[in-house]
N, CA, C and O atoms as a GROMACS GRO file, in nm:
protein
  304
    1UNK      N    1  -8.951   5.126   8.475
    1UNK     CA    2  -8.817   5.078   8.489
    1UNK      C    3  -8.797   4.949   8.410
    1UNK      O    4  -8.689   4.928   8.355
    2UNK      N    5  -8.895   4.863   8.403
    2UNK     CA    6  -8.886   4.736   8.332
    2UNK      C    7  -8.864   4.759   8.184
    2UNK      O    8  -8.790   4.684   8.120
    3UNK      N    9  -8.928   4.861   8.128
    3UNK     CA   10  -8.912   4.891   7.985
    3UNK      C   11  -8.769   4.935   7.958
    3UNK      O   12  -8.708   4.890   7.861
    4UNK      N   13  -8.716   5.022   8.041
    4UNK     CA   14  -8.579   5.071   8.024
    4UNK      C   15  -8.480   4.954   8.034
    4UNK      O   16  -8.383   4.948   7.958
    5UNK      N   17  -8.505   4.864   8.125
    5UNK     CA   18  -8.418   4.748   8.142
    5UNK      C   19  -8.425   4.658   8.018
    5UNK      O   20  -8.323   4.607   7.972
    6UNK      N   21  -8.546   4.638   7.967
    6UNK     CA   22  -8.564   4.555   7.848
    6UNK      C   23  -8.496   4.619   7.727
    6UNK      O   24  -8.434   4.549   7.646
    7UNK      N   25  -8.508   4.752   7.714
    7UNK     CA   26  -8.444   4.823   7.603
    7UNK      C   27  -8.292   4.811   7.615
    7UNK      O   28  -8.222   4.788   7.516
    8UNK      N   29  -8.242   4.826   7.737
    8UNK     CA   30  -8.098   4.814   7.760
    8UNK      C   31  -8.048   4.673   7.725
    8UNK      O   32  -7.944   4.656   7.663
    9UNK      N   33  -8.125   4.573   7.766
    9UNK     CA   34  -8.089   4.435   7.735
    9UNK      C   35  -8.093   4.410   7.585
    9UNK      O   36  -8.006   4.342   7.530
   10UNK      N   37  -8.195   4.464   7.519
   10UNK     CA   38  -8.208   4.449   7.374
   10UNK      C   39  -8.091   4.517   7.302
   10UNK      O   40  -8.040   4.464   7.203
   11UNK      N   41  -8.050   4.634   7.351
   11UNK     CA   42  -7.937   4.706   7.293
   11UNK      C   43  -7.809   4.625   7.307
   11UNK      O   44  -7.731   4.615   7.213
   12UNK      N   45  -7.788   4.568   7.424
   12UNK     CA   46  -7.669   4.485   7.447
   12UNK      C   47  -7.671   4.363   7.355
   12UNK      O   48  -7.568   4.326   7.298
   13UNK      N   49  -7.786   4.301   7.341
   13UNK     CA   50  -7.799   4.185   7.253
   13UNK      C   51  -7.771   4.223   7.108
   13UNK      O   52  -7.702   4.151   7.036
   14UNK      N   53  -7.825   4.337   7.066
   14UNK     CA   54  -7.803   4.384   6.929
   14UNK      C   55  -7.656   4.414   6.905
   14UNK      O   56  -7.603   4.382   6.798
   15UNK      N   57  -7.589   4.475   7.002
   15UNK     CA   58  -7.447   4.504   6.988
   15UNK      C   59  -7.365   4.375   6.979
   15UNK      O   60  -7.271   4.365   6.900
   16UNK      N   61  -7.401   4.278   7.060
   16UNK     CA   62  -7.331   4.149   7.057
   16UNK      C   63  -7.352   4.080   6.922
   16UNK      O   64  -7.259   4.022   6.867
   17UNK      N   65  -7.473   4.086   6.870
   17UNK     CA   66  -7.502   4.029   6.738
   17UNK      C   67  -7.419   4.100   6.632
   17UNK      O   68  -7.366   4.036   6.541
   18UNK      N   69  -7.408   4.230   6.643
   18UNK     CA   70  -7.331   4.308   6.547
   18UNK      C   71  -7.184   4.267   6.551
   18UNK      O   72  -7.121   4.250   6.446
   19UNK      N   73  -7.129   4.251   6.671
   19UNK     CA   74  -6.990   4.206   6.685
   19UNK      C   75  -6.972   4.066   6.624
   19UNK      O   76  -6.874   4.039   6.556
   20UNK      N   77  -7.067   3.980   6.651
   20UNK     CA   78  -7.060   3.843   6.597
   20UNK      C   79  -7.063   3.844   6.444
   20UNK      O   80  -6.990   3.770   6.379
   21UNK      N   81  -7.148   3.928   6.388
   21UNK     CA   82  -7.158   3.939   6.243
   21UNK      C   83  -7.027   3.991   6.185
   21UNK      O   84  -6.982   3.944   6.081
   22UNK      N   85  -6.965   4.088   6.252
   22UNK     CA   86  -6.836   4.140   6.207
   22UNK      C   87  -6.729   4.030   6.212
   22UNK      O   88  -6.647   4.019   6.120
   23UNK      N   89  -6.730   3.950   6.317
   23UNK     CA   90  -6.634   3.840   6.329
   23UNK      C   91  -6.655   3.738   6.218
   23UNK      O   92  -6.558   3.688   6.159
   24UNK      N   93  -6.780   3.707   6.190
   24UNK     CA   94  -6.810   3.612   6.082
   24UNK      C   95  -6.763   3.669   5.949
   24UNK      O   96  -6.707   3.597   5.866
   25UNK      N   97  -6.785   3.798   5.928
   25UNK     CA   98  -6.738   3.862   5.804
   25UNK      C   99  -6.588   3.854   5.790
   25UNK      O  100  -6.536   3.825   5.682
   26UNK      N  101  -6.517   3.880   5.899
   26UNK     CA  102  -6.370   3.872   5.896
   26UNK      C  103  -6.325   3.729   5.870
   26UNK      O  104  -6.233   3.706   5.792
   27UNK      N  105  -6.389   3.633   5.935
   27UNK     CA  106  -6.353   3.493   5.915
   27UNK      C  107  -6.381   3.450   5.772
   27UNK      O  108  -6.303   3.376   5.712
   28UNK      N  109  -6.492   3.497   5.716
   28UNK     CA  110  -6.526   3.465   5.578
   28UNK      C  111  -6.421   3.520   5.483
   28UNK      O  112  -6.380   3.452   5.388
   29UNK      N  113  -6.376   3.642   5.509
   29UNK     CA  114  -6.270   3.701   5.427
   29UNK      C  115  -6.142   3.619   5.435
   29UNK      O  116  -6.074   3.598   5.335
   30UNK      N  117  -6.110   3.574   5.555
   30UNK     CA  118  -5.991   3.492   5.574
   30UNK      C  119  -6.004   3.359   5.500
   30UNK      O  120  -5.909   3.314   5.435
   31UNK      N  121  -6.120   3.298   5.509
   31UNK     CA  122  -6.144   3.171   5.439
   31UNK      C  123  -6.134   3.192   5.289
   31UNK      O  124  -6.073   3.110   5.219
   32UNK      N  125  -6.192   3.300   5.238
   32UNK     CA  126  -6.183   3.328   5.095
   32UNK      C  127  -6.038   3.344   5.051
   32UNK      O  128  -5.999   3.295   4.945
   33UNK      N  129  -5.958   3.411   5.133
   33UNK     CA  130  -5.816   3.426   5.102
   33UNK      C  131  -5.744   3.293   5.098
   33UNK      O  132  -5.661   3.269   5.011
   34UNK      N  133  -5.777   3.206   5.193
   34UNK     CA  134  -5.712   3.074   5.197
   34UNK      C  135  -5.755   2.988   5.079
   34UNK      O  136  -5.675   2.912   5.024
   35UNK      N  137  -5.882   3.000   5.041
   35UNK     CA  138  -5.929   2.926   4.924
   35UNK      C  139  -5.855   2.973   4.799
   35UNK      O  140  -5.817   2.891   4.715
   36UNK      N  141  -5.834   3.103   4.788
   36UNK     CA  142  -5.758   3.156   4.674
   36UNK      C  143  -5.615   3.102   4.676
   36UNK      O  144  -5.559   3.069   4.572
   37UNK      N  145  -5.555   3.093   4.796
   37UNK     CA  146  -5.420   3.038   4.808
   37UNK      C  147  -5.417   2.892   4.763
   37UNK      O  148  -5.326   2.850   4.691
   38UNK      N  149  -5.516   2.815   4.806
   38UNK     CA  150  -5.523   2.673   4.769
   38UNK      C  151  -5.540   2.660   4.617
   38UNK      O  152  -5.478   2.574   4.554
   39UNK      N  153  -5.623   2.746   4.559
   39UNK     CA  154  -5.643   2.743   4.414
   39UNK      C  155  -5.513   2.774   4.341
   39UNK      O  156  -5.480   2.711   4.240
   40UNK      N  157  -5.438   2.871   4.392
   40UNK     CA  158  -5.310   2.907   4.330
   40UNK      C  159  -5.211   2.792   4.340
   40UNK      O  160  -5.140   2.762   4.244
   41UNK      N  161  -5.206   2.726   4.456
   41UNK     CA  162  -5.117   2.611   4.472
   41UNK      C  163  -5.160   2.498   4.378
   41UNK      O  164  -5.076   2.430   4.320
   42UNK      N  165  -5.290   2.480   4.366
   42UNK     CA  166  -5.341   2.377   4.274
   42UNK      C  167  -5.300   2.406   4.130
   42UNK      O  168  -5.262   2.315   4.057
   43UNK      N  169  -5.310   2.532   4.090
   43UNK     CA  170  -5.270   2.569   3.954
   43UNK      C  171  -5.121   2.546   3.933
   43UNK      O  172  -5.079   2.498   3.828
   44UNK      N  173  -5.042   2.581   4.033
   44UNK     CA  174  -4.897   2.560   4.024
   44UNK      C  175  -4.866   2.410   4.017
   44UNK      O  176  -4.780   2.369   3.939
   45UNK      N  177  -4.935   2.331   4.097
   45UNK     CA  178  -4.915   2.186   4.094
   45UNK      C  179  -4.953   2.127   3.959
   45UNK      O  180  -4.884   2.039   3.907
   46UNK      N  181  -5.062   2.176   3.903
   46UNK     CA  182  -5.105   2.128   3.771
   46UNK      C  183  -5.000   2.162   3.666
   46UNK      O  184  -4.968   2.080   3.581
   47UNK      N  185  -4.948   2.284   3.672
   47UNK     CA  186  -4.845   2.325   3.577
   47UNK      C  187  -4.720   2.236   3.592
   47UNK      O  188  -4.663   2.193   3.492
   48UNK      N  189  -4.680   2.210   3.715
   48UNK     CA  190  -4.564   2.124   3.739
   48UNK      C  191  -4.589   1.982   3.688
   48UNK      O  192  -4.501   1.920   3.630
   49UNK      N  193  -4.709   1.932   3.710
   49UNK     CA  194  -4.743   1.797   3.662
   49UNK      C  195  -4.740   1.792   3.510
   49UNK      O  196  -4.692   1.695   3.451
   50UNK      N  197  -4.790   1.896   3.445
   50UNK     CA  198  -4.787   1.901   3.299
   50UNK      C  199  -4.643   1.906   3.248
   50UNK      O  200  -4.609   1.840   3.149
   51UNK      N  201  -4.559   1.982   3.315
   51UNK     CA  202  -4.418   1.990   3.275
   51UNK      C  203  -4.349   1.854   3.295
   51UNK      O  204  -4.270   1.812   3.211
   52UNK      N  205  -4.380   1.788   3.404
   52UNK     CA  206  -4.322   1.655   3.430
   52UNK      C  207  -4.368   1.556   3.323
   52UNK      O  208  -4.289   1.475   3.275
   53UNK      N  209  -4.495   1.562   3.287
   53UNK     CA  210  -4.548   1.473   3.182
   53UNK      C  211  -4.477   1.499   3.050
   53UNK      O  212  -4.436   1.405   2.981
   54UNK      N  213  -4.462   1.627   3.015
   54UNK     CA  214  -4.394   1.662   2.890
   54UNK      C  215  -4.248   1.617   2.891
   54UNK      O  216  -4.198   1.565   2.792
   55UNK      N  217  -4.181   1.637   3.003
   55UNK     CA  218  -4.041   1.594   3.015
   55UNK      C  219  -4.030   1.443   3.005
   55UNK      O  220  -3.938   1.392   2.941
   56UNK      N  221  -4.121   1.373   3.066
   56UNK     CA  222  -4.122   1.227   3.061
   56UNK      C  223  -4.141   1.179   2.918
   56UNK      O  224  -4.074   1.085   2.874
   57UNK      N  225  -4.232   1.242   2.846
   57UNK     CA  226  -4.255   1.204   2.706
   57UNK      C  227  -4.131   1.232   2.622
   57UNK      O  228  -4.097   1.155   2.533
   58UNK      N  229  -4.064   1.342   2.651
   58UNK     CA  230  -3.941   1.378   2.580
   58UNK      C  231  -3.831   1.274   2.606
   58UNK      O  232  -3.761   1.232   2.513
   59UNK      N  233  -3.816   1.233   2.731
   59UNK     CA  234  -3.717   1.131   2.765
   59UNK      C  235  -3.752   0.999   2.695
   59UNK      O  236  -3.663   0.930   2.645
   60UNK      N  237  -3.879   0.964   2.692
   60UNK     CA  238  -3.921   0.840   2.626
   60UNK      C  239  -3.889   0.846   2.477
   60UNK      O  240  -3.842   0.747   2.420
   61UNK      N  241  -3.914   0.961   2.414
   61UNK     CA  242  -3.879   0.974   2.272
   61UNK      C  243  -3.728   0.960   2.251
   61UNK      O  244  -3.684   0.892   2.159
   62UNK      N  245  -3.651   1.025   2.337
   62UNK     CA  246  -3.505   1.015   2.328
   62UNK      C  247  -3.457   0.872   2.346
   62UNK      O  248  -3.367   0.827   2.275
   63UNK      N  249  -3.516   0.801   2.440
   63UNK     CA  250  -3.478   0.661   2.463
   63UNK      C  251  -3.511   0.576   2.342
   63UNK      O  252  -3.433   0.489   2.304
   64UNK      N  253  -3.624   0.601   2.280
   64UNK     CA  254  -3.664   0.525   2.161
   64UNK      C  255  -3.569   0.555   2.045
   64UNK      O  256  -3.531   0.464   1.972
   65UNK      N  257  -3.531   0.680   2.029
   65UNK     CA  258  -3.435   0.716   1.923
   65UNK      C  259  -3.301   0.649   1.949
   65UNK      O  260  -3.239   0.596   1.856
   66UNK      N  261  -3.256   0.651   2.073
   66UNK     CA  262  -3.129   0.587   2.109
   66UNK      C  263  -3.135   0.436   2.084
   66UNK      O  264  -3.040   0.377   2.034
   67UNK      N  265  -3.246   0.375   2.120
   67UNK     CA  266  -3.266   0.231   2.098
   67UNK      C  267  -3.256   0.200   1.948
   67UNK      O  268  -3.193   0.102   1.908
   68UNK      N  269  -3.319   0.285   1.866
   68UNK     CA  270  -3.316   0.263   1.721
   68UNK      C  271  -3.173   0.278   1.667
   68UNK      O  272  -3.131   0.200   1.582
   69UNK      N  273  -3.099   0.377   1.717
   69UNK     CA  274  -2.960   0.396   1.674
   69UNK      C  275  -2.872   0.278   1.714
   69UNK      O  276  -2.793   0.230   1.633
   70UNK      N  277  -2.886   0.232   1.836
   70UNK     CA  278  -2.807   0.118   1.883
   70UNK      C  279  -2.840  -0.006   1.802
   70UNK      O  280  -2.752  -0.084   1.769
   71UNK      N  281  -2.966  -0.024   1.769
   71UNK     CA  282  -3.009  -0.140   1.693
   71UNK      C  283  -2.944  -0.141   1.554
   71UNK      O  284  -2.910  -0.248   1.502
   72UNK      N  285  -2.925  -0.024   1.495
   72UNK     CA  286  -2.864  -0.015   1.362
   72UNK      C  287  -2.718  -0.060   1.364
   72UNK      O  288  -2.668  -0.116   1.266
   73UNK      N  289  -2.650  -0.037   1.476
   73UNK     CA  290  -2.508  -0.069   1.484
   73UNK      C  291  -2.480  -0.201   1.555
   73UNK      O  292  -2.364  -0.238   1.573
   74UNK      N  293  -2.581  -0.268   1.593
   74UNK     CA  294  -2.564  -0.392   1.668
   74UNK      C  295  -2.526  -0.507   1.575
   74UNK      O  296  -2.582  -0.522   1.466
   75UNK      N  297  -2.433  -0.585   1.620
   75UNK     CA  298  -2.391  -0.702   1.542
   75UNK      C  299  -2.444  -0.825   1.616
   75UNK      O  300  -2.414  -0.847   1.733
   76UNK      N  301  -2.521  -0.902   1.545
   76UNK     CA  302  -2.577  -1.023   1.606
   76UNK      C  303  -2.490  -1.142   1.584
   76UNK      O  304  -2.523  -1.252   1.628
   0.00000   0.00000   0.00000
C-alpha cells in the first residue's frame, strides 16, 4: 500500500509541475508579446523624435532665411 501511495503522490506532484510549466509558458508568451509592443512603441517614438528634429531644423533654416531677408531691407 505504501508504494501505491507514493506513486499516487508522485503522479500528483508531476501533474502539478506540468501545470506550473504550462503557466510559465503562457506567462512567457505574454511577456514576449508585451516586449514586442514596447519595441513597437519605441520605434514609433524614435520616428516621431526624428520627424520633430527634422521639422525643428526646417524651422531654423526658415528663420535664418527670414532674418537674412529682413536684414537686406533694414534701414539703420
